[in-house]
Each structure stands twice: as structure tokens, then as C-alpha cells.
GROMACS .gro file of N, CA and C in nm:
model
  489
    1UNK      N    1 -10.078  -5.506   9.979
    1UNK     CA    2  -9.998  -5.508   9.859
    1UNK      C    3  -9.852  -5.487   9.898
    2UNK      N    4  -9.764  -5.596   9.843
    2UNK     CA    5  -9.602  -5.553   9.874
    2UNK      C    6  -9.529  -5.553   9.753
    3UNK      N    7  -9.562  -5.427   9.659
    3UNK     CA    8  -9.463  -5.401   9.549
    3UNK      C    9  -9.361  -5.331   9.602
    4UNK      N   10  -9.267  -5.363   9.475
    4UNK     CA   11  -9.088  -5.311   9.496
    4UNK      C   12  -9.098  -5.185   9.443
    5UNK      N   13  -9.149  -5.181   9.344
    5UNK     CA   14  -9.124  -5.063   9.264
    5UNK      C   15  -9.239  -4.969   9.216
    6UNK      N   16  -9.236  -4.871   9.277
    6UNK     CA   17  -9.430  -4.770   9.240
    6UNK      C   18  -9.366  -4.629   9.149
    7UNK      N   19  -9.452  -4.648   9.008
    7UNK     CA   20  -9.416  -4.573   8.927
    7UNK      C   21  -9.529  -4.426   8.982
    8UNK      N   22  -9.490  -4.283   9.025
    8UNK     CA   23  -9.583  -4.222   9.036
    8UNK      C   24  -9.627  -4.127   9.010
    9UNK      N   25  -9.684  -4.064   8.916
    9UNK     CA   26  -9.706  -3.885   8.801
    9UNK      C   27  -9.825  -3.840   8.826
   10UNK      N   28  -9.872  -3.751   8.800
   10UNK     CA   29  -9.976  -3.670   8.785
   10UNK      C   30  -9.973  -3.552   8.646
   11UNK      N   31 -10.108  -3.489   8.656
   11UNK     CA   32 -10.125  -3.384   8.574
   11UNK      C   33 -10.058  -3.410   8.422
   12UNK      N   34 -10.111  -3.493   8.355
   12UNK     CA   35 -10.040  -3.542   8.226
   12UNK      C   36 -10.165  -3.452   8.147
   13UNK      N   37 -10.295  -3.392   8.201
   13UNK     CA   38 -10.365  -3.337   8.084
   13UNK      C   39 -10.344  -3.339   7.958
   14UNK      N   40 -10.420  -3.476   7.909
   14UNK     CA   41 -10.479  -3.544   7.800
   14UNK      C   42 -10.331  -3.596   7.726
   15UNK      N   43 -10.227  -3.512   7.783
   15UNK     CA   44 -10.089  -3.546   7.635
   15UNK      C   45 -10.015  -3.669   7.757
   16UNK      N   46 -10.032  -3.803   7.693
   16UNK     CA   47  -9.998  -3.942   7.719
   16UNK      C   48  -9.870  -3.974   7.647
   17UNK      N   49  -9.783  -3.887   7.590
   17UNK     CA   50  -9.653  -3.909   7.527
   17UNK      C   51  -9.553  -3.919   7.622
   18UNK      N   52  -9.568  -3.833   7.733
   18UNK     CA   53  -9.460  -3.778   7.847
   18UNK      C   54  -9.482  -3.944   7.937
   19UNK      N   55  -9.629  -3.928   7.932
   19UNK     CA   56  -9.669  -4.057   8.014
   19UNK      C   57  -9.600  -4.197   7.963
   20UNK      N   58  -9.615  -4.183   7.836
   20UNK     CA   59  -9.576  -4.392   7.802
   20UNK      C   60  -9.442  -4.312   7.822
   21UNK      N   61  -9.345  -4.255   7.801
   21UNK     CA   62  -9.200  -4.234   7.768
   21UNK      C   63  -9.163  -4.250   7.945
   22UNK      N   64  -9.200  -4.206   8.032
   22UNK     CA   65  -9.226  -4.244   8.161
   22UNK      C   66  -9.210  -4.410   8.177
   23UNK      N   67  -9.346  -4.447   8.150
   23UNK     CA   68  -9.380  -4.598   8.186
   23UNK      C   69  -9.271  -4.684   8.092
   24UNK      N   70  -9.205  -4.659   7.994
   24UNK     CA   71  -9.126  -4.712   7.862
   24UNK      C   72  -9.004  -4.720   7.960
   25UNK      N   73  -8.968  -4.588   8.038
   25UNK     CA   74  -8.839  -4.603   8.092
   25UNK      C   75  -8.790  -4.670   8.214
   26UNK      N   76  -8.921  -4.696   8.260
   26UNK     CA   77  -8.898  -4.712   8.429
   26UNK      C   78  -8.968  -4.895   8.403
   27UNK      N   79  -8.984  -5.006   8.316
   27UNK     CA   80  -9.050  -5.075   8.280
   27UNK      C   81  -8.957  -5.156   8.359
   28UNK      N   82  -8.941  -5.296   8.418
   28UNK     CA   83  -9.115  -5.311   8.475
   28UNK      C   84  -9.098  -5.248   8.629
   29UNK      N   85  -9.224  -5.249   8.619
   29UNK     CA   86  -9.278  -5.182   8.791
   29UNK      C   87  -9.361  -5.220   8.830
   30UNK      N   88  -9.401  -5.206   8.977
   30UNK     CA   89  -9.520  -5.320   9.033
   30UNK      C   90  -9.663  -5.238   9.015
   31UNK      N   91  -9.677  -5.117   9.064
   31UNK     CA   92  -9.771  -5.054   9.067
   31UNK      C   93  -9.744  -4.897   8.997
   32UNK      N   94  -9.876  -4.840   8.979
   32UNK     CA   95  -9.854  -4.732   8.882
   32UNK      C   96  -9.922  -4.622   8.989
   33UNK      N   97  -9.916  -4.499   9.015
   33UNK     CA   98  -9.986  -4.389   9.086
   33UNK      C   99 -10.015  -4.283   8.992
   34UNK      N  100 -10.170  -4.249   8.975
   34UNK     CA  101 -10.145  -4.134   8.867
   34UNK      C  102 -10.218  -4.042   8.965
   35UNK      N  103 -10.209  -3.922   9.022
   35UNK     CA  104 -10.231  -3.818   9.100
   35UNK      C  105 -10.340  -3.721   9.039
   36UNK      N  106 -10.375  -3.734   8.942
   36UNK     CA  107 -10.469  -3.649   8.899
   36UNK      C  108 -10.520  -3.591   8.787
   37UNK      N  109 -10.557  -3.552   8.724
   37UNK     CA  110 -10.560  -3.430   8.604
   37UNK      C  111 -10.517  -3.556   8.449
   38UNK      N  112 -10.575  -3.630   8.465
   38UNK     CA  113 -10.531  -3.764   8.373
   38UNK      C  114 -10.643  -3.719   8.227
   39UNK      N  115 -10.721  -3.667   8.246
   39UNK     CA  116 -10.878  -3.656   8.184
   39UNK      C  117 -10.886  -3.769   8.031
   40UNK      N  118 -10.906  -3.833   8.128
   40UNK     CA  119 -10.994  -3.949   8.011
   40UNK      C  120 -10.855  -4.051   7.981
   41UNK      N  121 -10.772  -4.061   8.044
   41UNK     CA  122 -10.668  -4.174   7.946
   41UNK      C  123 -10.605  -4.282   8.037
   42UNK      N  124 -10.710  -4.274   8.148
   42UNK     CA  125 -10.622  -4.353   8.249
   42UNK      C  126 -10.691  -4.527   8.220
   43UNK      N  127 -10.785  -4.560   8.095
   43UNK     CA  128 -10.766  -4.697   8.037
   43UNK      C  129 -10.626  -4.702   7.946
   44UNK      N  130 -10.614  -4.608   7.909
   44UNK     CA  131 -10.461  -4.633   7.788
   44UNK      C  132 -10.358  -4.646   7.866
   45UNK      N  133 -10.291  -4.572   7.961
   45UNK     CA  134 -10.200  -4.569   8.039
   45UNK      C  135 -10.213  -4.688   8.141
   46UNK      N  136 -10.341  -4.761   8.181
   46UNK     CA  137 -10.320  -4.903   8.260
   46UNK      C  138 -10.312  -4.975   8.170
   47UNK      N  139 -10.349  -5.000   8.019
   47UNK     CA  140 -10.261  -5.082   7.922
   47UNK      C  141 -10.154  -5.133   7.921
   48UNK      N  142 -10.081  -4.971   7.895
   48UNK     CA  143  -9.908  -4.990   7.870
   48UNK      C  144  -9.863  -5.026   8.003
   49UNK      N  145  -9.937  -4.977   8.122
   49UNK     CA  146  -9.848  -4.998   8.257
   49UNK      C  147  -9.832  -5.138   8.293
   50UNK      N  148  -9.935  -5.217   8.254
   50UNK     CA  149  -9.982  -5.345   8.260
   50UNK      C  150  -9.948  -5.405   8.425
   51UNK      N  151 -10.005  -5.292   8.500
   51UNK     CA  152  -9.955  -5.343   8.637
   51UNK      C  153 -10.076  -5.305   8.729
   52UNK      N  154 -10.128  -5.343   8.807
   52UNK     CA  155 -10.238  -5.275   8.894
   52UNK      C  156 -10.160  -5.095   8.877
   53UNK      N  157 -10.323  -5.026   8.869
   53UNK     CA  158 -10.292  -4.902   8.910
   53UNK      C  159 -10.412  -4.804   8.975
   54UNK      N  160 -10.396  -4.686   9.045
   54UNK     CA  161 -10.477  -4.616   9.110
   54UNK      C  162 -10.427  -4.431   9.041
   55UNK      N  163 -10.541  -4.439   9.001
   55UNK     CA  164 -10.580  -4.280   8.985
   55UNK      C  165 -10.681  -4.258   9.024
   56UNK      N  166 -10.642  -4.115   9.046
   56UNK     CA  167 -10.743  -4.009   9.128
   56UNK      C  168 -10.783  -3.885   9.062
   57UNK      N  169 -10.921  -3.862   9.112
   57UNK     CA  170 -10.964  -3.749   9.011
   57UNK      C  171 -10.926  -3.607   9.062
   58UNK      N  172 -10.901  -3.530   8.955
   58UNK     CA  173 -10.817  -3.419   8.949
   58UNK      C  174 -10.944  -3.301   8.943
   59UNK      N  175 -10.890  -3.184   8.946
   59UNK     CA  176 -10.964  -3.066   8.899
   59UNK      C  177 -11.008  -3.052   8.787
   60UNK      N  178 -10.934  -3.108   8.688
   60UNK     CA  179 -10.956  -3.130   8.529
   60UNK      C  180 -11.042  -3.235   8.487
   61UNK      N  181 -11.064  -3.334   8.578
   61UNK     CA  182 -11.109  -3.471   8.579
   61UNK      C  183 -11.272  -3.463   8.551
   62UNK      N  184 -11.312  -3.495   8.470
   62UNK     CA  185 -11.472  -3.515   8.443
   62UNK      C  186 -11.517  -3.670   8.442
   63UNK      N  187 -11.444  -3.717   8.474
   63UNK     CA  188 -11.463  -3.912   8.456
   63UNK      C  189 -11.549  -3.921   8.625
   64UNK      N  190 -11.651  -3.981   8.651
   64UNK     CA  191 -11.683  -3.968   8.791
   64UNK      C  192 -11.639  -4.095   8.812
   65UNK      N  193 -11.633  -4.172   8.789
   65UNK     CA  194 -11.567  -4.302   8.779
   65UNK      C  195 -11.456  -4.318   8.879
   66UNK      N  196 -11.340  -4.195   8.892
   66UNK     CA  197 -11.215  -4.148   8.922
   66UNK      C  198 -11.280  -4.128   9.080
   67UNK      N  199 -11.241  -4.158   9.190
   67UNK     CA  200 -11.231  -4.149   9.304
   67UNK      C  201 -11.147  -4.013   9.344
   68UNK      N  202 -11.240  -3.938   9.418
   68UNK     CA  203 -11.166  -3.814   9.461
   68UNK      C  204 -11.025  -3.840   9.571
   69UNK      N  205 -11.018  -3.980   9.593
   69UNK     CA  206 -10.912  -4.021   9.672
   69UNK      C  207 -10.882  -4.160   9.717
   70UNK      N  208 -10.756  -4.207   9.741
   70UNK     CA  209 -10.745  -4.355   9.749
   70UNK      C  210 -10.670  -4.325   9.873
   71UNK      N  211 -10.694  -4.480   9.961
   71UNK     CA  212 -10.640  -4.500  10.049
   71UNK      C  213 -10.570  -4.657  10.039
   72UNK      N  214 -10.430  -4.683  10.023
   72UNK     CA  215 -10.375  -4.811  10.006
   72UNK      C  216 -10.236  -4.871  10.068
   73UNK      N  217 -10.243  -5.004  10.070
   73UNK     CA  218 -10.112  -5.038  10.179
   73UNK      C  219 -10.016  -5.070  10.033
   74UNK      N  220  -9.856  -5.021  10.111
   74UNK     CA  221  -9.731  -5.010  10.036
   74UNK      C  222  -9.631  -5.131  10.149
   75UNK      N  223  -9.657  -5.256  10.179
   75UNK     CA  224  -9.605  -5.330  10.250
   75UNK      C  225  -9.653  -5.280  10.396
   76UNK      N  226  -9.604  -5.194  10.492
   76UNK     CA  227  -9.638  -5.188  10.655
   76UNK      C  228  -9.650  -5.034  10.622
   77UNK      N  229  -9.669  -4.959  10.518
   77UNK     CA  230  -9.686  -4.865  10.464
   77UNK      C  231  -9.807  -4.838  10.431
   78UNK      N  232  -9.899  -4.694  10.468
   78UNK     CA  233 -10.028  -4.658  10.448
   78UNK      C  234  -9.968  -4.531  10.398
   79UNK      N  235 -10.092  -4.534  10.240
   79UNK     CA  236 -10.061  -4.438  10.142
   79UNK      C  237 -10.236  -4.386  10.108
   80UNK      N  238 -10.246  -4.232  10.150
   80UNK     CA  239 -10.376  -4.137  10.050
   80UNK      C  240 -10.347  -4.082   9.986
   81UNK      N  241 -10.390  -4.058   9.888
   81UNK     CA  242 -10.339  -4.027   9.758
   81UNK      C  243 -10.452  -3.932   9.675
   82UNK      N  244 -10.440  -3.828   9.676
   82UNK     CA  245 -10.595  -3.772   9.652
   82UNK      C  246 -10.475  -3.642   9.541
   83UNK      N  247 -10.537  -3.553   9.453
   83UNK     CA  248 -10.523  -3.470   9.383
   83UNK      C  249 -10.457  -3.336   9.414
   84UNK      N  250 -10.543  -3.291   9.528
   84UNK     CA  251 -10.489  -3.199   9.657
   84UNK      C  252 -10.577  -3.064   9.598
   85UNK      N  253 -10.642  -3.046   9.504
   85UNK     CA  254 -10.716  -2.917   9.488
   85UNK      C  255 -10.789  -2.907   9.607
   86UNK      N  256 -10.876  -3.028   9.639
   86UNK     CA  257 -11.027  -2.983   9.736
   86UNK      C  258 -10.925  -2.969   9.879
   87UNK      N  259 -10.784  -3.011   9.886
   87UNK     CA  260 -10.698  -2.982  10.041
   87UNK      C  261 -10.677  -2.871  10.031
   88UNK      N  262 -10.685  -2.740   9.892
   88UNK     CA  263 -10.616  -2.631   9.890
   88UNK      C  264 -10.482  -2.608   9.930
   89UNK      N  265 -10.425  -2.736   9.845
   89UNK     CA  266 -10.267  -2.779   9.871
   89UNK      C  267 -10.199  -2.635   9.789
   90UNK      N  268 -10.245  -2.546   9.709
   90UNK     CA  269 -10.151  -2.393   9.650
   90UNK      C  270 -10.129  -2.344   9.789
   91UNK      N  271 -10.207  -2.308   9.918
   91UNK     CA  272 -10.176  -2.267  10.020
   91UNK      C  273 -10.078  -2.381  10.142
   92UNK      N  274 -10.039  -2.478  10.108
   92UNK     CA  275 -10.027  -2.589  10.171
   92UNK      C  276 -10.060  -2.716  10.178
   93UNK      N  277  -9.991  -2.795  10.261
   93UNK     CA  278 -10.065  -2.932  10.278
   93UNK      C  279 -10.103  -2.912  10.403
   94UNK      N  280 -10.129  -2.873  10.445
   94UNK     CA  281 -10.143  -2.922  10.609
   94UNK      C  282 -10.330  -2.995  10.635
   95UNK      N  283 -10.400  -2.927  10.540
   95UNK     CA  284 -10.544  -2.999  10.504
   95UNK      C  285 -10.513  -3.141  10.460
   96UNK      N  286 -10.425  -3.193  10.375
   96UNK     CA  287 -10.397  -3.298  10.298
   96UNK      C  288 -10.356  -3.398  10.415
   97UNK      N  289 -10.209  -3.357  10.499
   97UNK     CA  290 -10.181  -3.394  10.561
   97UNK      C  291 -10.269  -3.465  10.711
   98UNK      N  292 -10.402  -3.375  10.716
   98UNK     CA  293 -10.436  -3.423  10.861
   98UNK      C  294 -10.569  -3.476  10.789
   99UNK      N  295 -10.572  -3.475  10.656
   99UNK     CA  296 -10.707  -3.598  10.586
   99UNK      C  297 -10.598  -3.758  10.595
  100UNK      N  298 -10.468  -3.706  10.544
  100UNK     CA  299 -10.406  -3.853  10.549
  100UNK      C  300 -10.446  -3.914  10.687
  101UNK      N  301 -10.347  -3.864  10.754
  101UNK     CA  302 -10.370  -3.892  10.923
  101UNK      C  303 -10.477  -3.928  10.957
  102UNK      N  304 -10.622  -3.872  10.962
  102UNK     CA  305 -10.718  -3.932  10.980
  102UNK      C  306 -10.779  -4.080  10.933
  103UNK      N  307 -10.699  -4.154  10.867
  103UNK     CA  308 -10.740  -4.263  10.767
  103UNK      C  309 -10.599  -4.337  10.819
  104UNK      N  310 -10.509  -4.281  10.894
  104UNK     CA  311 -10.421  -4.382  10.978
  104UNK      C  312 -10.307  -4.402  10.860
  105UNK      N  313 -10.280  -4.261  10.769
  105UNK     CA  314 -10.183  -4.331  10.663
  105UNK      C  315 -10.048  -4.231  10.750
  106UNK      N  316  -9.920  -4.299  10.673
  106UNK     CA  317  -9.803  -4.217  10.708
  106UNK      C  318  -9.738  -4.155  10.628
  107UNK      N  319  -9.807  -4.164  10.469
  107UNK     CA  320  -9.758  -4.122  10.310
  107UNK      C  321  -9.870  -4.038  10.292
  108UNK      N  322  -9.868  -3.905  10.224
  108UNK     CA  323  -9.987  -3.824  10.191
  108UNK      C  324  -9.890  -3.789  10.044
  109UNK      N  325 -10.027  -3.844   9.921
  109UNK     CA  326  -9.932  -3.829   9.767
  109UNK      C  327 -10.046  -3.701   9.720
  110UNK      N  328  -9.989  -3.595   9.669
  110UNK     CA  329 -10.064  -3.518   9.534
  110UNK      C  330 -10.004  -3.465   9.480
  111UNK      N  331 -10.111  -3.430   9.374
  111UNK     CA  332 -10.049  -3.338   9.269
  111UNK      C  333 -10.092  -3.186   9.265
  112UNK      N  334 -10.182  -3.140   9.153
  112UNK     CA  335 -10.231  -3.002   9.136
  112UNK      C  336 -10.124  -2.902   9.149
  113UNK      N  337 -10.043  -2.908   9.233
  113UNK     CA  338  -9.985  -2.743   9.189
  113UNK      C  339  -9.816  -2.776   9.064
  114UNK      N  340  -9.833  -2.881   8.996
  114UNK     CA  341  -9.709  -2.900   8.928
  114UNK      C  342  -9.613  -2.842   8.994
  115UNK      N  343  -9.562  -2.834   9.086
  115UNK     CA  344  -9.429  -2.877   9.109
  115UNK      C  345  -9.399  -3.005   9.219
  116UNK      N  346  -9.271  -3.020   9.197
  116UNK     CA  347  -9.271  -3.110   9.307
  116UNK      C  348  -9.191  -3.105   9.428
  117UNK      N  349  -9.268  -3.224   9.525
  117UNK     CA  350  -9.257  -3.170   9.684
  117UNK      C  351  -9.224  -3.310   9.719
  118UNK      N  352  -9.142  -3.298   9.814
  118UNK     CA  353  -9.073  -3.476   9.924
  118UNK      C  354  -9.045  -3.398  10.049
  119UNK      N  355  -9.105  -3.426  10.154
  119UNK     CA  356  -9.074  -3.344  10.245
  119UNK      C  357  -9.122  -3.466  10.357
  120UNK      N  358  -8.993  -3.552  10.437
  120UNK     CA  359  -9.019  -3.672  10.535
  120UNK      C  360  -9.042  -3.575  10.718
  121UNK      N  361  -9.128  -3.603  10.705
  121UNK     CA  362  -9.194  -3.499  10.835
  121UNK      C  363  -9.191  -3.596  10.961
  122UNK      N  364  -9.210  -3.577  11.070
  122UNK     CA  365  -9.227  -3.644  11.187
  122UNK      C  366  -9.306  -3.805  11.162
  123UNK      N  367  -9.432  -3.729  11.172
  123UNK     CA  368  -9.544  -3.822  11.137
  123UNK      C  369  -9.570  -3.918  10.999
  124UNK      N  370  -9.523  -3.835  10.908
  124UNK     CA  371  -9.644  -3.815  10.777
  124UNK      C  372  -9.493  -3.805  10.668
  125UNK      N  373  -9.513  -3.857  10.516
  125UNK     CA  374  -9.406  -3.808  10.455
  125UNK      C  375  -9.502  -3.803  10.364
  126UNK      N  376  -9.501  -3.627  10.284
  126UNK     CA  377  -9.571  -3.568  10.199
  126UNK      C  378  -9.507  -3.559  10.083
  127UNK      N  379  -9.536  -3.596   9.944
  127UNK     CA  380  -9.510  -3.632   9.813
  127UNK      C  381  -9.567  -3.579   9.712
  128UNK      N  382  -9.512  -3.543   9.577
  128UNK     CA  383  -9.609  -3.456   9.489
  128UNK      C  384  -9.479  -3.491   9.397
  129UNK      N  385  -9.518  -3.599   9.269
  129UNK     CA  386  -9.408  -3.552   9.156
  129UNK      C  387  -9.432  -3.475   9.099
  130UNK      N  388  -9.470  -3.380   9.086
  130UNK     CA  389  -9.505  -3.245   8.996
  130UNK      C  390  -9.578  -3.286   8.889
  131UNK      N  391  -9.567  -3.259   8.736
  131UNK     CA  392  -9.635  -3.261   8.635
  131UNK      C  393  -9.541  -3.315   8.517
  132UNK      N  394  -9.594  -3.452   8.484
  132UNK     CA  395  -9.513  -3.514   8.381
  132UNK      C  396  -9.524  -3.453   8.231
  133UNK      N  397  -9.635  -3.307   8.235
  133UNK     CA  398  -9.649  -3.249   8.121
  133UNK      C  399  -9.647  -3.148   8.093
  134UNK      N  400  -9.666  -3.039   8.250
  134UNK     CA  401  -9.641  -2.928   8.205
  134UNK      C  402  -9.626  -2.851   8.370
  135UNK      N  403  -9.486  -2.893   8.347
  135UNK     CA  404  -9.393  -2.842   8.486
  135UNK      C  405  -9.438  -2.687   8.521
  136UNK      N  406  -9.420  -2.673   8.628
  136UNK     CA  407  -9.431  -2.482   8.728
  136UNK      C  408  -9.301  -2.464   8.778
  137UNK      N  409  -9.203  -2.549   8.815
  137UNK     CA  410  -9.098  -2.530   8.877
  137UNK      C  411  -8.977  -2.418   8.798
  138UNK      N  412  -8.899  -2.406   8.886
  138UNK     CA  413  -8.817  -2.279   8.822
  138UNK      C  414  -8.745  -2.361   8.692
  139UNK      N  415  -8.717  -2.506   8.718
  139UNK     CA  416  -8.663  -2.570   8.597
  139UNK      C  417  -8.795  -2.714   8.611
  140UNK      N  418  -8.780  -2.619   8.431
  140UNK     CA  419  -8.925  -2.674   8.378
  140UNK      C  420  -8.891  -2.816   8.352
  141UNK      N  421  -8.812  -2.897   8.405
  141UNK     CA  422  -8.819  -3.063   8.369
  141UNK      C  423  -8.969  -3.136   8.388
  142UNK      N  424  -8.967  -3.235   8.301
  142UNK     CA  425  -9.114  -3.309   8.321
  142UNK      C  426  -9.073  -3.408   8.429
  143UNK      N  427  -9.160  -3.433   8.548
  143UNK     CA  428  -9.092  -3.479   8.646
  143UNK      C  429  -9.204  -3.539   8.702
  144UNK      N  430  -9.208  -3.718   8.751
  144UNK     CA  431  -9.248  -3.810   8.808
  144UNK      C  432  -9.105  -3.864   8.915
  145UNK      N  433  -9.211  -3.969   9.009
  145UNK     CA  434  -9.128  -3.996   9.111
  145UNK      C  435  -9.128  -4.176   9.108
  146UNK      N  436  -8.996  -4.224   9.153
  146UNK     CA  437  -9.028  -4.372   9.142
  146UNK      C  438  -8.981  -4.384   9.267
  147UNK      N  439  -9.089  -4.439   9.334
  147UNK     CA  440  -9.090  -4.533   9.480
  147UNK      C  441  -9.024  -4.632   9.492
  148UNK      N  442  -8.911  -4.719   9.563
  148UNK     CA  443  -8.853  -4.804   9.586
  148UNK      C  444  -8.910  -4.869   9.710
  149UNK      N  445  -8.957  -5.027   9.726
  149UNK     CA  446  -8.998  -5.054   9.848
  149UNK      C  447  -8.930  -5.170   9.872
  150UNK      N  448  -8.836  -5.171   9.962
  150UNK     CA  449  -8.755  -5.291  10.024
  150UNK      C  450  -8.880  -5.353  10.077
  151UNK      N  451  -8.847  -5.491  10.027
  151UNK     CA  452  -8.984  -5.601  10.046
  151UNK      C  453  -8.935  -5.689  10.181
  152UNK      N  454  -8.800  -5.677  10.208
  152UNK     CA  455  -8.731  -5.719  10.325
  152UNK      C  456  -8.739  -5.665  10.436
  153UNK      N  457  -8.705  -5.512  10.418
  153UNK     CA  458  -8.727  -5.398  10.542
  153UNK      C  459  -8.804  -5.333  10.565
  154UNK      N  460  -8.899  -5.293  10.430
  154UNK     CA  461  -8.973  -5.216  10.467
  154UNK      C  462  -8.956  -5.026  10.447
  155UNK      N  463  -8.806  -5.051  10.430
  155UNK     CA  464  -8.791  -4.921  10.420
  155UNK      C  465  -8.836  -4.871  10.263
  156UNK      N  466  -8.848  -4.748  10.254
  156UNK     CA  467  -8.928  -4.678  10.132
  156UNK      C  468  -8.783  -4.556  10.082
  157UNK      N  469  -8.741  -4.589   9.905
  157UNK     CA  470  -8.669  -4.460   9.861
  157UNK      C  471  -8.733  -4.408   9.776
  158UNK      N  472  -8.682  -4.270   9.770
  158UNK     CA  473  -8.767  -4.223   9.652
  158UNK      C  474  -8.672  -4.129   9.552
  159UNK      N  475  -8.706  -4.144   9.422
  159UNK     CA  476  -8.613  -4.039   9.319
  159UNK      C  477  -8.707  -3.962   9.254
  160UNK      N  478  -8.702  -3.841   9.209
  160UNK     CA  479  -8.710  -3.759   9.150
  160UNK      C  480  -8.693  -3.803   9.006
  161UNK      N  481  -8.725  -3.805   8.875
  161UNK     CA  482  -8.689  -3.833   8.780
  161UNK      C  483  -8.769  -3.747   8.675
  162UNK      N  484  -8.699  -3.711   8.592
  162UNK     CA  485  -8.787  -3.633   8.413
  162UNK      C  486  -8.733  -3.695   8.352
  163UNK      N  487  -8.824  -3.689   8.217
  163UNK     CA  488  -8.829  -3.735   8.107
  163UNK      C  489  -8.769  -3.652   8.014
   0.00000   0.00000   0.00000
């Protein structure tokens, strides 16, 4: 897959307002990432996204349907993308990080602890937009991340963004 533009949130638990106002603002985009904790709305939200998308099942997640984790190409870019509860990402990533690695990715995405994390490491660049619904950070903004992928270079940006 070589999209330009990857819309990517987590932890929206059940309230999809934060979510379309998200997808409404950042329109159009190639691919959608939802990180977790979606419970039950991730047919409504690939509606409005109207773009291929991948979610992953969360701690909150009762859909078995939901894959406890994805593994996918972002142009010469390898992306896992898993929730991060079962990595015990509250103590760290470093579980998350060496499940990515093992699967040959160089992007490790989650969510679960609402806040958010960008941290471009040696190996590995570890990602978490926090919670598009109900932030932990010291400033409570609702906060998703939009991926930029130069389809020329290859290179990958990323912003921070709330709603």
C-alpha cells in the first residue's frame, strides 16, 4: 500500500463525535488507523472514512472480529499496530517494540494509555495518538495523529493534532 496521507486515533469509547469531527477535518485521506477501544463503531467510522481502514481490538473491545493486531506496508515502510494493553505499554513499550521487530516492522502504533507518544528511536519509531475522547495528558486536548507519506521518498511526517 502507498498512501500519502494516514489518518490515525484510538480509544474513541463508543462517543464517534470526536471521531467524524476528526475524519470531517482531515478529509480526504488515504487510509484510516483506529488503535483500539473503538467498541462496536468501527462499521460507522469506515463509512464516513470511506477509505480502506484497520482497527485493532482494544481492552474495551468485545467485537472478536477486531484483530488483536495488524501488521501492514506504508510504501518501504512496515507498520504493527496492536492496542498495547496485552504489551503492558502503562509500564512501557519495550514489549510492543520487540513484538514489532519480530514481524520485521520499523513503526510500532498504540494506544491504551491515552496519552500521546512519537518517539523516532534507532531501529523502531514508536507512536500512540493518545485518545480522541478522553485525553490523560496534563493538557486534556483530544488528540489524533496524521501521517504524511512522501510517495516519492519515502520519507514519513507526522503531526500531532486535536479536535
Amino acid at each position: 500500500m502507498n498512501p500519502g496521507k494516514i489518518l490515525i486515533m484510538s480509544d474513541s469509547h463508543w462517543n464517534t463525535e470526536y471521531v467524524m469531527k476528526a475524519i470531517r477535518k482531515e478529509k480526504p485521506f488515504d487510509l484510516l488507523v483506529h488503535l483500539g477501544d473503538v467498541q462496536g463503531n468501527d462499521r460507522e467510522i469506515s463509512l464516513e472514512a470511506g477509505c480502506p481502514c484497520y482497527f485493532v481490538r482494544g481492552n474495551c473491545d468485545y467485537d472478536n472480529d477486531l484483530p488483536t493486531f495488524t501488521v501492514f506496508q506504508i510504501g518501504n515502510h512496515k507498520v504493527y499496530a496492536a492496542h498495547g494493553h496485552r504489551h503492558h505499554v502503562g509500564w512501557g513499550t519495550e514489549n510492543l517494540e520487540m513484538s514489532a521487530l519480530q514481524y520485521g516492522c520499523d513503526i510500532a502504533m498504540y494506544g491504551h494509555t491515552h496519552v500521546p507518544d512519537l518517539r523516532e528511536k534507532e531501529k523502531i519509531t514508536v507512536l500512540n495518538p493518545g485518545s480522541i475522547s478522553q485525553p490523560r495528558q496534563s493538557d486534556p486536548k483530544r488528540t489524533y495523529v496524521v501521517m504524511t507519506h512522501d510517495t516519492e521518498t519515502g520519507k514519513l511526517d507526522y503531526e500531532l493534532k486535536s479536535i
